[in-house]
Coordinates of C-alpha atoms and ligand atoms in Angstrom, one line a residue:
M231 CA 0.0 0.1 0.1
E232 CA 1.2 3.4 -0.7
R233 CA 2.3 5.0 2.5
K234 CA 0.1 8.0 4.1
W235 CA 1.3 10.2 6.7
W236 CA -1.3 8.9 9.4
H237 CA -0.1 5.3 9.3
E238 CA 2.5 6.1 11.6
K239 CA 0.0 8.1 13.9
V240 CA -1.8 6.7 17.3
A241 CA -5.3 8.3 17.6
Y242 CA -7.7 8.9 20.7
Q243 CA -11.1 9.3 21.1
I244 CA -12.0 12.1 23.2
Y245 CA -15.7 11.9 24.9
P246 CA -15.9 16.1 25.7
K247 CA -19.0 15.3 28.0
S248 CA -17.0 13.2 30.1
F249 CA -13.5 14.2 29.8
Y250 CA -12.6 17.0 31.8
D251 CA -14.8 19.7 32.9
A252 CA -13.3 23.1 33.4
N253 CA -16.0 25.4 34.8
G254 CA -17.5 23.3 37.3
D255 CA -20.9 22.9 35.7
G256 CA -20.5 19.1 35.6
I257 CA -20.5 19.0 31.8
G258 CA -16.8 18.2 30.2
D259 CA -15.9 21.0 27.9
L260 CA -13.2 22.3 25.4
Q261 CA -11.6 24.4 27.8
G262 CA -11.2 20.9 29.7
V263 CA -9.4 19.3 26.5
L264 CA -7.2 22.3 26.3
A265 CA -6.5 22.3 29.7
R266 CA -5.2 18.2 29.4
L267 CA -3.6 18.5 26.2
D268 CA -0.3 18.1 27.8
Y269 CA -1.6 14.7 29.2
L270 CA -2.4 13.2 25.8
Q271 CA 1.1 14.4 24.3
E272 CA 2.6 12.8 27.4
L273 CA 1.0 9.8 26.4
G274 CA 2.2 10.0 23.0
V275 CA -1.0 10.2 20.9
D276 CA -1.3 12.6 18.1
I277 CA -4.5 12.3 16.1
L278 CA -7.9 13.3 18.2
W279 CA -11.3 12.4 17.6
L280 CA -14.2 15.0 19.2
S281 CA -17.2 13.1 19.5
P282 CA -19.8 16.0 18.7
I283 CA -19.6 19.3 20.4
Y284 CA -21.9 21.4 17.9
C285 CA -25.2 22.8 18.7
S286 CA -27.5 20.2 20.0
P287 CA -30.4 19.1 22.4
L288 CA -28.2 16.0 23.4
A289 CA -31.1 13.7 22.6
D290 CA -28.2 11.0 21.5
Q291 CA -25.8 12.9 23.4
G292 CA -24.4 15.1 20.5
Y293 CA -25.1 13.0 17.6
D294 CA -28.3 14.9 17.1
I295 CA -27.1 18.4 15.9
S296 CA -29.4 21.4 15.5
D297 CA -26.4 23.7 14.1
Y298 CA -23.6 22.2 12.0
Y299 CA -21.7 25.7 12.3
G300 CA -22.0 26.4 16.2
I301 CA -20.3 25.2 19.4
D302 CA -22.9 24.0 21.6
P303 CA -22.3 26.4 24.7
R304 CA -22.5 23.7 27.1
F305 CA -19.1 22.7 25.3
G306 CA -17.6 26.0 24.6
T307 CA -17.2 28.5 22.2
M308 CA -15.4 28.2 18.5
E309 CA -12.3 30.3 19.7
E310 CA -11.8 27.6 22.2
L311 CA -12.1 24.9 19.3
E312 CA -9.7 27.1 17.2
A313 CA -7.2 27.4 20.1
L314 CA -7.6 23.6 20.4
I315 CA -6.7 23.0 16.8
A316 CA -3.9 25.7 17.0
E317 CA -2.5 23.9 20.3
G318 CA -2.9 20.8 18.8
R319 CA -0.7 21.9 15.8
K320 CA 2.1 22.7 18.0
R321 CA 2.2 19.4 19.5
G322 CA 2.3 17.6 16.2
M323 CA -1.5 16.3 16.8
G324 CA -4.5 16.7 14.6
V325 CA -8.0 17.2 15.4
L326 CA -10.9 15.2 14.0
M327 CA -14.6 16.3 14.2
D328 CA -17.3 13.9 14.1
L329 CA -19.3 14.0 10.8
V330 CA -22.9 12.9 11.3
V331 CA -24.6 13.6 8.4
N332 CA -27.0 11.2 8.3
H333 CA -29.3 12.8 10.2
C334 CA -29.6 16.2 12.2
S335 CA -31.7 17.2 14.8
D336 CA -35.5 17.9 14.8
E337 CA -34.4 21.1 16.1
H338 CA -32.2 22.1 13.3
E339 CA -33.6 24.9 11.3
W340 CA -33.9 22.6 8.3
F341 CA -36.4 20.5 9.9
R342 CA -38.3 23.8 11.6
K343 CA -39.0 24.9 7.9
A344 CA -39.8 21.4 6.6
C345 CA -42.3 21.4 9.0
A346 CA -43.3 25.0 8.7
D347 CA -43.7 24.0 5.0
P348 CA -43.5 20.3 3.4
D349 CA -44.1 21.1 0.3
G350 CA -41.5 23.9 0.2
P351 CA -37.6 23.1 -0.8
Y352 CA -36.9 22.3 3.0
G353 CA -39.3 19.5 3.0
N354 CA -37.2 17.7 0.4
F355 CA -34.3 17.9 2.7
F356 CA -35.8 15.0 4.7
Y357 CA -38.0 11.9 3.7
I358 CA -41.5 13.1 4.4
E359 CA -44.5 11.0 3.2
P360 CA -48.3 11.2 3.1
Y361 CA -49.7 9.0 6.3
D362 CA -53.4 7.9 6.5
G363 CA -53.5 7.5 10.3
T364 CA -52.8 3.5 9.7
H365 CA -50.0 2.7 7.2
L366 CA -46.4 3.7 7.7
P367 CA -44.5 3.7 4.1
C368 CA -42.5 0.5 5.3
N369 CA -42.1 -1.8 8.4
W370 CA -38.6 -0.8 9.6
R371 CA -37.4 -0.9 13.1
S372 CA -35.5 2.3 14.4
T373 CA -32.1 1.6 15.8
F374 CA -33.4 2.7 19.2
G375 CA -36.7 0.6 18.9
G376 CA -40.1 1.6 17.5
P377 CA -41.1 2.5 13.7
C378 CA -38.5 4.6 11.9
W379 CA -41.6 6.9 11.1
D380 CA -43.1 9.4 13.2
V381 CA -45.8 12.4 12.5
L382 CA -44.2 15.1 11.3
P383 CA -45.0 17.9 13.9
G384 CA -48.0 19.9 13.0
H385 CA -49.2 17.8 9.8
P386 CA -51.1 14.6 11.2
D387 CA -51.1 13.6 7.7
R388 CA -47.3 13.5 7.1
V389 CA -44.9 11.2 8.4
Y390 CA -41.3 11.3 8.3
F391 CA -38.2 8.9 8.6
H392 CA -35.5 8.8 11.1
T393 CA -33.0 5.3 11.4
F394 CA -32.3 6.5 15.1
H395 CA -34.1 8.3 17.5
R396 CA -37.1 10.3 16.5
K397 CA -35.3 13.5 17.3
Q398 CA -32.8 12.5 14.8
P399 CA -34.9 13.1 11.2
D400 CA -32.9 11.3 8.4
L401 CA -31.6 13.9 5.7
N402 CA -32.6 13.3 2.0
W403 CA -29.4 12.4 0.4
E404 CA -31.4 11.7 -2.7
N405 CA -31.6 15.7 -2.9
P406 CA -28.6 17.2 -4.5
Q407 CA -29.3 20.8 -3.0
L408 CA -28.8 18.4 0.5
R409 CA -26.0 17.0 -0.6
Q410 CA -24.1 20.5 -1.6
E411 CA -25.4 22.1 1.7
I412 CA -23.1 19.2 3.7
Y413 CA -20.3 19.5 1.3
K414 CA -20.0 22.9 1.6
M415 CA -20.1 22.6 5.4
M416 CA -17.4 20.1 5.5
R417 CA -15.3 22.4 3.7
W418 CA -15.9 25.4 6.0
W419 CA -14.3 22.9 8.6
L420 CA -11.6 21.7 6.9
D421 CA -10.8 25.4 6.0
K422 CA -10.5 25.4 9.9
G423 CA -7.3 23.4 9.7
L424 CA -8.9 20.1 10.9
A425 CA -7.0 17.0 9.7
G426 CA -10.7 15.2 9.0
F427 CA -13.5 13.7 10.5
R428 CA -14.5 10.3 12.0
V429 CA -17.3 9.7 9.9
D430 CA -20.7 8.8 11.7
A431 CA -23.5 6.1 10.6
I432 CA -22.8 6.9 7.0
I433 CA -23.9 3.5 5.7
N434 CA -27.6 4.7 6.6
I435 CA -27.5 7.4 3.8
R436 CA -28.5 5.3 0.8
K437 CA -31.7 3.8 1.7
P438 CA -33.0 0.7 -0.4
L439 CA -36.1 3.0 -2.1
P440 CA -39.0 2.6 -2.7
W441 CA -40.3 1.9 0.8
R442 CA -41.2 -1.4 1.4
D443 CA -41.9 -3.9 4.0
F444 CA -39.5 -6.3 4.7
P445 CA -40.0 -10.2 6.5
A446 CA -40.5 -9.2 10.3
D447 CA -37.7 -10.1 12.8
R448 CA -39.4 -9.5 15.8
E449 CA -43.3 -9.9 16.9
D450 CA -43.8 -6.1 16.6
G451 CA -43.8 -6.8 12.9
L452 CA -40.9 -4.7 12.2
C453 CA -37.4 -5.6 10.7
S454 CA -34.5 -4.0 11.8
V455 CA -33.1 -1.0 9.7
A456 CA -29.3 -2.3 10.3
S457 CA -30.5 -5.3 8.2
V458 CA -33.0 -3.4 5.8
Q459 CA -29.7 -1.3 4.9
T460 CA -27.8 -3.9 3.7
Q461 CA -30.2 -4.1 0.7
A462 CA -29.6 -0.5 -0.7
T463 CA -27.4 -0.3 -3.7
G464 CA -25.7 2.8 -5.0
I465 CA -24.0 4.4 -2.1
G466 CA -20.8 4.6 -4.1
A467 CA -22.1 7.6 -6.2
F468 CA -22.8 9.3 -3.1
L469 CA -19.6 9.0 -1.4
R470 CA -17.5 9.4 -4.6
E471 CA -19.1 12.9 -5.0
M472 CA -18.6 13.9 -1.0
K473 CA -14.8 12.8 -1.5
A474 CA -14.5 14.5 -4.7
E475 CA -16.2 17.6 -3.5
A476 CA -15.1 18.2 0.4
L477 CA -12.5 16.1 1.2
R478 CA -9.7 15.2 -1.8
P479 CA -9.1 18.9 -2.1
Y480 CA -8.2 19.0 1.5
N481 CA -6.4 15.4 1.4
A482 CA -8.2 15.3 4.6
F483 CA -8.1 11.7 6.8
T484 CA -11.6 10.2 7.5
A485 CA -12.1 7.2 9.5
A486 CA -15.7 5.9 9.2
E487 CA -18.1 4.2 11.0
V488 CA -19.4 1.4 8.4
F489 CA -21.5 -1.7 9.8
G490 CA -21.9 -4.5 7.8
I491 CA -20.7 -4.7 4.7
P492 CA -18.9 -7.9 3.3
P493 CA -15.3 -8.1 3.4
E494 CA -14.9 -8.0 -0.4
R495 CA -16.3 -4.7 -0.5
L496 CA -13.9 -3.2 2.0
P497 CA -11.2 -2.0 -1.1
E498 CA -14.2 -0.2 -2.6
F499 CA -14.5 1.8 1.0
E500 CA -11.0 1.8 2.8
G501 CA -9.0 1.1 -0.3
E502 CA -6.3 3.0 -2.0
D503 CA -8.6 4.8 -3.8
G504 CA -11.6 4.0 -1.6
Y505 CA -14.2 6.4 -0.1
F506 CA -12.5 7.0 3.0
S507 CA -8.8 6.6 4.5
T508 CA -10.0 4.0 6.9
L509 CA -12.6 2.0 8.4
F510 CA -13.0 0.7 12.1
D511 CA -12.8 -2.9 12.5
F512 CA -16.0 -3.9 14.4
S513 CA -15.8 -7.6 13.8
S514 CA -15.3 -8.6 17.7
E515 CA -17.9 -6.1 18.6
L516 CA -20.4 -7.2 15.9
F517 CA -19.7 -10.8 17.4
G518 CA -22.6 -12.6 19.0
Q519 CA -25.2 -9.7 18.2
T520 CA -28.7 -10.5 17.1
A521 CA -31.8 -8.5 16.4
E522 CA -33.5 -9.6 19.1
G523 CA -31.9 -7.4 21.6
W524 CA -29.3 -7.4 24.1
H525 CA -30.9 -10.0 26.1
T526 CA -29.8 -13.0 23.4
Y527 CA -26.4 -11.5 22.5
T528 CA -23.6 -14.1 23.0
R529 CA -20.4 -13.2 24.8
I530 CA -17.1 -13.3 23.3
T531 CA -14.2 -15.8 24.3
P532 CA -10.6 -15.3 23.6
E533 CA -10.8 -17.7 20.7
D534 CA -13.5 -15.6 18.8
Y535 CA -11.6 -12.6 19.5
K536 CA -8.6 -13.9 17.8
R537 CA -10.6 -15.3 15.2
C538 CA -12.4 -12.0 14.5
C539 CA -9.2 -10.0 14.4
F540 CA -7.2 -12.4 12.2
A541 CA -10.1 -12.5 9.5
H542 CA -10.3 -8.9 9.3
Q543 CA -6.4 -8.6 9.1
A544 CA -6.8 -10.9 6.2
A545 CA -9.6 -9.4 4.7
T546 CA -7.5 -6.0 4.5
A547 CA -4.1 -7.5 4.0
G548 CA -2.5 -5.3 1.0
V549 CA -5.9 -3.7 0.4
A550 CA -6.5 -1.4 3.5
F551 CA -5.0 0.0 6.7
P552 CA -7.8 -0.4 9.1
A553 CA -8.6 1.3 12.3
N554 CA -8.4 -0.8 15.3
I555 CA -10.5 -0.4 18.5
I556 CA -11.2 -2.6 21.8
E557 CA -14.0 0.2 22.8
N558 CA -15.6 3.2 22.1
H559 CA -18.2 5.4 23.2
D560 CA -20.9 3.0 22.0
E561 CA -19.2 0.1 23.3
P562 CA -18.8 -1.4 26.7
R563 CA -15.5 -1.4 28.2
G564 CA -13.1 -3.5 26.5
V565 CA -11.5 -5.0 29.4
S566 CA -14.8 -5.7 31.0
R567 CA -16.1 -7.5 27.4
Y568 CA -12.8 -9.4 26.3
I569 CA -11.1 -10.6 29.2
P570 CA -13.6 -13.5 30.4
A571 CA -15.7 -12.6 33.3
A572 CA -15.0 -16.1 34.9
D573 CA -11.3 -15.4 34.4
R574 CA -11.7 -11.8 36.2
A575 CA -13.5 -13.0 39.2
A576 CA -10.7 -15.5 39.8
M577 CA -8.3 -12.8 39.1
S578 CA -6.2 -11.2 41.8
P579 CA -5.8 -7.2 41.1
A580 CA -2.2 -7.6 39.9
Q581 CA -3.2 -10.6 37.4
Y582 CA -6.1 -8.3 36.1
E583 CA -3.5 -5.4 35.5
R584 CA -1.8 -7.9 33.2
A585 CA -4.7 -9.2 31.6
K586 CA -5.7 -5.6 30.8
K587 CA -2.3 -5.0 29.0
L588 CA -2.1 -8.3 27.2
L589 CA -5.5 -7.1 25.8
G590 CA -4.6 -3.6 25.1
G591 CA -1.0 -4.7 23.6
L592 CA -2.6 -7.7 21.4
S593 CA -5.0 -5.1 20.0
F594 CA -2.5 -2.0 19.6
F595 CA 0.0 -3.8 17.3
L596 CA -2.2 -5.4 15.2
R597 CA -1.7 -4.1 11.4
G598 CA -3.7 -0.9 11.3
L599 CA -4.2 2.6 13.0
P600 CA -4.8 2.2 16.6
F601 CA -7.5 4.2 18.1
L602 CA -7.5 4.4 21.9
Y603 CA -10.6 5.5 23.6
Q604 CA -10.3 7.9 26.6
G605 CA -10.0 5.9 30.2
Q606 CA -8.6 2.6 27.9
E607 CA -5.0 4.0 28.7
L608 CA -6.1 3.4 32.5
G609 CA -7.8 -0.1 32.2
M610 CA -11.1 1.9 32.9
E611 CA -14.3 -0.7 33.4
N612 CA -17.7 -0.9 33.2
V613 CA -19.9 0.8 35.7
P614 CA -22.0 -1.1 38.2
F615 CA -26.0 -0.8 38.0
H616 CA -28.0 -1.0 41.0
S617 CA -31.4 0.4 39.3
I618 CA -32.8 0.9 36.0
A619 CA -33.0 4.5 36.6
E620 CA -29.5 4.9 36.6
L621 CA -29.5 3.9 32.8
N622 CA -29.1 7.3 31.1
D623 CA -28.4 6.1 27.2
V624 CA -31.4 6.0 24.7
S625 CA -30.3 2.8 23.5
A626 CA -31.4 0.9 27.0
A627 CA -34.8 1.3 27.5
Q628 CA -35.9 -1.0 24.6
N629 CA -33.5 -3.9 25.2
Y630 CA -34.5 -3.3 29.2
A631 CA -38.2 -3.8 28.0
L632 CA -37.2 -6.9 25.5
A633 CA -35.8 -8.6 28.2
L634 CA -38.6 -8.3 30.5
A635 CA -40.9 -9.2 27.5
A636 CA -38.7 -12.3 27.1
G637 CA -39.6 -13.7 30.6
R638 CA -36.2 -12.1 32.4
S639 CA -36.7 -11.1 35.9
E640 CA -36.2 -7.4 36.4
E641 CA -32.9 -7.9 38.3
E642 CA -31.8 -10.3 35.1
A643 CA -32.9 -7.5 32.7
L644 CA -30.7 -4.7 34.5
A645 CA -27.8 -7.4 34.2
V646 CA -28.3 -7.6 30.6
C647 CA -28.3 -3.5 30.3
A648 CA -25.4 -3.5 32.6
L649 CA -23.5 -5.7 30.2
W650 CA -24.3 -3.9 27.0
S651 CA -24.8 -0.6 28.1
R652 CA -23.3 2.3 26.5
D653 CA -23.2 4.1 29.8
N654 CA -20.5 2.1 30.7
A655 CA -18.2 3.7 28.3
R656 CA -19.3 7.0 28.9
T657 CA -18.6 7.7 32.9
P658 CA -16.4 10.5 33.6
F659 CA -12.5 10.2 33.1
Q660 CA -10.7 9.2 36.2
W661 CA -8.0 11.9 36.8
D662 CA -7.5 11.3 40.4
A663 CA -8.9 10.1 43.9
S664 CA -10.3 13.4 44.8
P665 CA -14.0 13.9 44.6
N666 CA -15.9 13.0 41.3
A667 CA -12.1 11.5 40.4
G668 CA -11.3 15.0 39.7
F669 CA -13.5 15.4 36.8
T670 CA -15.8 18.2 37.9
T671 CA -15.5 20.3 41.0
G672 CA -19.7 20.2 40.5
T673 CA -22.3 17.7 40.3
P674 CA -20.8 15.4 37.3
W675 CA -24.3 15.0 34.7
M676 CA -23.4 11.1 34.8
R677 CA -21.9 9.3 37.8
V678 CA -18.4 8.4 38.1
N679 CA -17.3 4.9 38.4
P680 CA -17.0 4.3 41.9
N681 CA -13.8 2.3 41.3
Y682 CA -12.0 5.7 41.1
T683 CA -10.7 5.8 44.5
R684 CA -8.3 3.0 43.2
L685 CA -8.3 3.3 39.4
N686 CA -7.0 6.9 38.5
L687 CA -4.4 8.9 36.6
A688 CA -2.8 10.1 39.5
Q689 CA -2.2 6.7 41.1
E690 CA -1.2 5.2 37.8
R691 CA 1.5 7.8 36.7
A692 CA 2.8 7.5 40.3
Q693 CA 2.9 3.3 39.8
A694 CA 6.1 2.7 37.3
D695 CA 4.4 -0.6 36.0
S696 CA 0.7 0.6 35.6
V697 CA -1.7 0.1 32.5
F698 CA -1.1 3.8 32.0
H699 CA 2.9 3.5 32.0
F700 CA 2.2 0.2 29.7
Y701 CA 0.2 1.9 27.1
R702 CA 3.0 5.0 26.9
K703 CA 5.6 1.9 25.9
L704 CA 3.2 0.6 23.4
I705 CA 3.1 4.0 21.8
A706 CA 6.7 4.6 22.2
L707 CA 7.6 1.2 20.6
R708 CA 5.7 1.5 17.7
R709 CA 7.2 5.4 17.2
D710 CA 10.7 3.6 18.0
A711 CA 12.8 4.3 14.8
A712 CA 14.2 1.0 14.8
Y713 CA 10.5 -0.5 14.7
V714 CA 8.5 1.4 13.0
E715 CA 9.0 0.0 9.7
V716 CA 7.9 -3.2 11.2
L717 CA 5.2 -2.2 13.6
A718 CA 3.3 0.5 11.8
H719 CA 4.3 -0.9 8.0
G720 CA 4.9 -4.4 8.2
S721 CA 2.8 -7.4 7.2
L722 CA 1.0 -9.3 9.8
T723 CA 0.8 -13.0 9.7
P724 CA -0.9 -15.2 12.7
Y725 CA 1.4 -17.4 14.4
L726 CA 0.0 -21.1 16.0
P727 CA -3.7 -19.7 15.3
E728 CA -5.1 -23.3 16.0
Q729 CA -3.2 -23.0 19.7
G730 CA -6.2 -22.6 22.3
N731 CA -6.4 -19.3 23.8
L732 CA -2.9 -18.1 22.5
M733 CA -3.1 -15.3 20.2
A734 CA 0.3 -14.4 18.6
Y735 CA 1.3 -12.9 15.4
L736 CA 4.5 -12.0 13.6
R737 CA 4.8 -8.7 12.1
R738 CA 7.5 -8.5 9.3
N739 CA 9.0 -5.9 7.3
G740 CA 12.5 -5.0 5.9
G741 CA 14.3 -8.3 7.0
R742 CA 13.1 -7.7 10.6
T743 CA 10.6 -10.0 12.3
V744 CA 8.6 -9.2 15.7
L745 CA 6.4 -11.7 17.4
V746 CA 3.4 -10.4 19.5
A747 CA 2.2 -13.1 21.8
G748 CA 0.0 -13.6 24.9
N749 CA -1.5 -16.6 26.6
F750 CA -5.3 -15.5 26.9
Q751 CA -6.2 -17.5 29.8
L752 CA -5.2 -18.0 33.6
E753 CA -3.5 -21.5 32.9
P754 CA 0.3 -21.4 31.8
Q755 CA 0.9 -22.7 28.2
E756 CA 4.3 -23.0 26.1
M757 CA 4.7 -21.8 22.8
A758 CA 6.9 -23.2 20.3
L759 CA 9.5 -20.1 18.8
P760 CA 9.6 -20.1 14.9
A761 CA 13.1 -19.0 15.3
P762 CA 15.2 -17.9 18.5
I763 CA 14.3 -14.4 20.1
R764 CA 17.1 -11.8 19.3
Q765 CA 15.8 -9.1 21.8
V766 CA 12.8 -9.0 24.3
L767 CA 10.8 -5.4 23.3
L768 CA 8.3 -5.4 26.0
T769 CA 6.5 -7.8 28.3
N770 CA 3.4 -7.1 30.5
G771 CA 5.3 -8.5 33.8
G772 CA 3.6 -11.4 33.4
A773 CA 6.1 -14.7 34.2
I774 CA 7.8 -16.1 31.4
A775 CA 10.6 -18.5 30.8
F776 CA 12.7 -18.5 27.8
W777 CA 14.2 -21.5 26.2
E778 CA 16.0 -22.0 22.9
D779 CA 12.7 -23.3 20.9
R780 CA 10.2 -22.2 23.2
V781 CA 8.9 -20.3 26.0
G782 CA 6.4 -20.9 29.0
L783 CA 3.8 -18.4 29.6
E784 CA 1.8 -17.8 32.7
G785 CA -1.5 -17.1 32.5
Y786 CA -2.3 -13.7 30.8
A787 CA 1.6 -13.2 30.3
F788 CA 2.3 -11.0 27.0
L789 CA 5.4 -11.0 25.0
V790 CA 6.6 -8.6 22.3
A791 CA 10.2 -9.9 21.1
E792 CA 12.5 -9.4 18.0
L793 CA 13.4 -12.7 16.5
A794 CA 16.6 -13.6 14.8
Ligands
GLC1034 C1 -23.1 6.3 15.6 C2 -22.8 6.9 16.8 C3 -23.6 6.8 17.9 C4 -25.0 7.6 17.5 C5 -25.9 7.2 16.6 C6 -26.6 7.6 15.7 O1 -23.5 4.7 15.8 O2 -21.5 6.6 17.2 O3 -23.5 6.9 19.5 O4 -26.2 6.8 18.6 O5 -24.3 6.9 15.2 O6 -25.8 8.9 15.2
CA1035 CA1 -18.1 22.6 31.8

């Protein structure tokens, strides 16, 4: 693959609302990000993705935008964002904004105008259809539950379409005027000096029109919009246009959220001349999901995790440079998800720290761009839930109801939500052991994980072998002049993929070979070596016995070594 400036970078997602609150109103803000830029530099990351900070009623935490050109005053001002871009540049960091253009907010002026005059030009910015009071245009179920259609405010004889929440009306991409408005807005932002965008829910912009029913996948008679969406064809026309009009002229970097496209279409989306620079690899996040709701999801095992990663690595080899994650703002915490619950229950705190490092390291050195999510570098964990009232996010309600409807007790339904809730990732960043984890001097908008008194940055900074310092070492190693060729640009070959609960791979380039290996279980195991070790580059502190032709790895031991 042709080299791109971003191939050697390490990216970091900031969820501003929960990162750092500089003015004490309980909501994280841009001043808070500015105040912590030195921290991000100390960690070593150099691409920053900001989850949405545009004006928004926050029905879906900012993914419902009411003004694409304005910063929500709760997050700060345009001047502060400009300062962030400038301060980032001084530190060699690029800033990505979240590009949310499948839908806007029902409080956006376009939607207000559409409601005022559905037959006028703004009516055509949305999908608005006639309604007889009984028959909806199609039986698709929105992502957060209920039909994709709601009555257009003020017009009982019309409905509008929404893939997500009813406060997130979908924009009509079939309308060239709407598309030009979006490209204009993108150029306006790129002119401010952004490095690019993280691109939200982009696969949804093309619908399988005309509206029609699909076979129901639940008793409600509806069919999940996500599965319907896979039937849409011709999205390429929109994405090629977007790239030509608004991205290529700026050489902008884009990391896109795209679910459910088959591996053979990856080159089209993220190949050499793809629509986007890279796509997130969601294969291990999607593992075990069903259309019936969280209560039917199966939990992933280390073997499944390994298979998911390697399958995606194979699908992108020589074709694309994937973006690798173990968590983001829509997913539970990686350590709570990928380290089996039974193992976690049996572990000492020191073993758990090792396991967190193993997971971080195995994911980090996969071929591609590592994307860390705030708090991952501390090993932040899922939050305990005691009652359904504690669930904040819009996605939880329908899943709680579905679990109850399927016969689960309230306690069981709560446990299901506790496992999968997006709230797990959205609790405030744990800076120190002072009240509210040092996130705010006020009342935090969302409760802090009570484990902050022992799990926080201040404590981890002081502890030389903490998860935080381990992440710094991962980043430093990938940047090391001697290893950047092999670790950023090298190929990846799974090593002994059939050996149970061993996840290992070889990175190769320019005559160097680096072995990355982790014993993803509590029991020790031995691993044969393909060549003698020349130099151990990194371990997670787990005991390792070295012989000429093999190593003995204690439970959750992790090793990065250069081979002869
Ligand atoms: C993406 C975002 C998610 C949001 C949804 C609708 O999946 O990551 O947080 O709810 O799009 O915008
Ligand atoms: Ca604030």
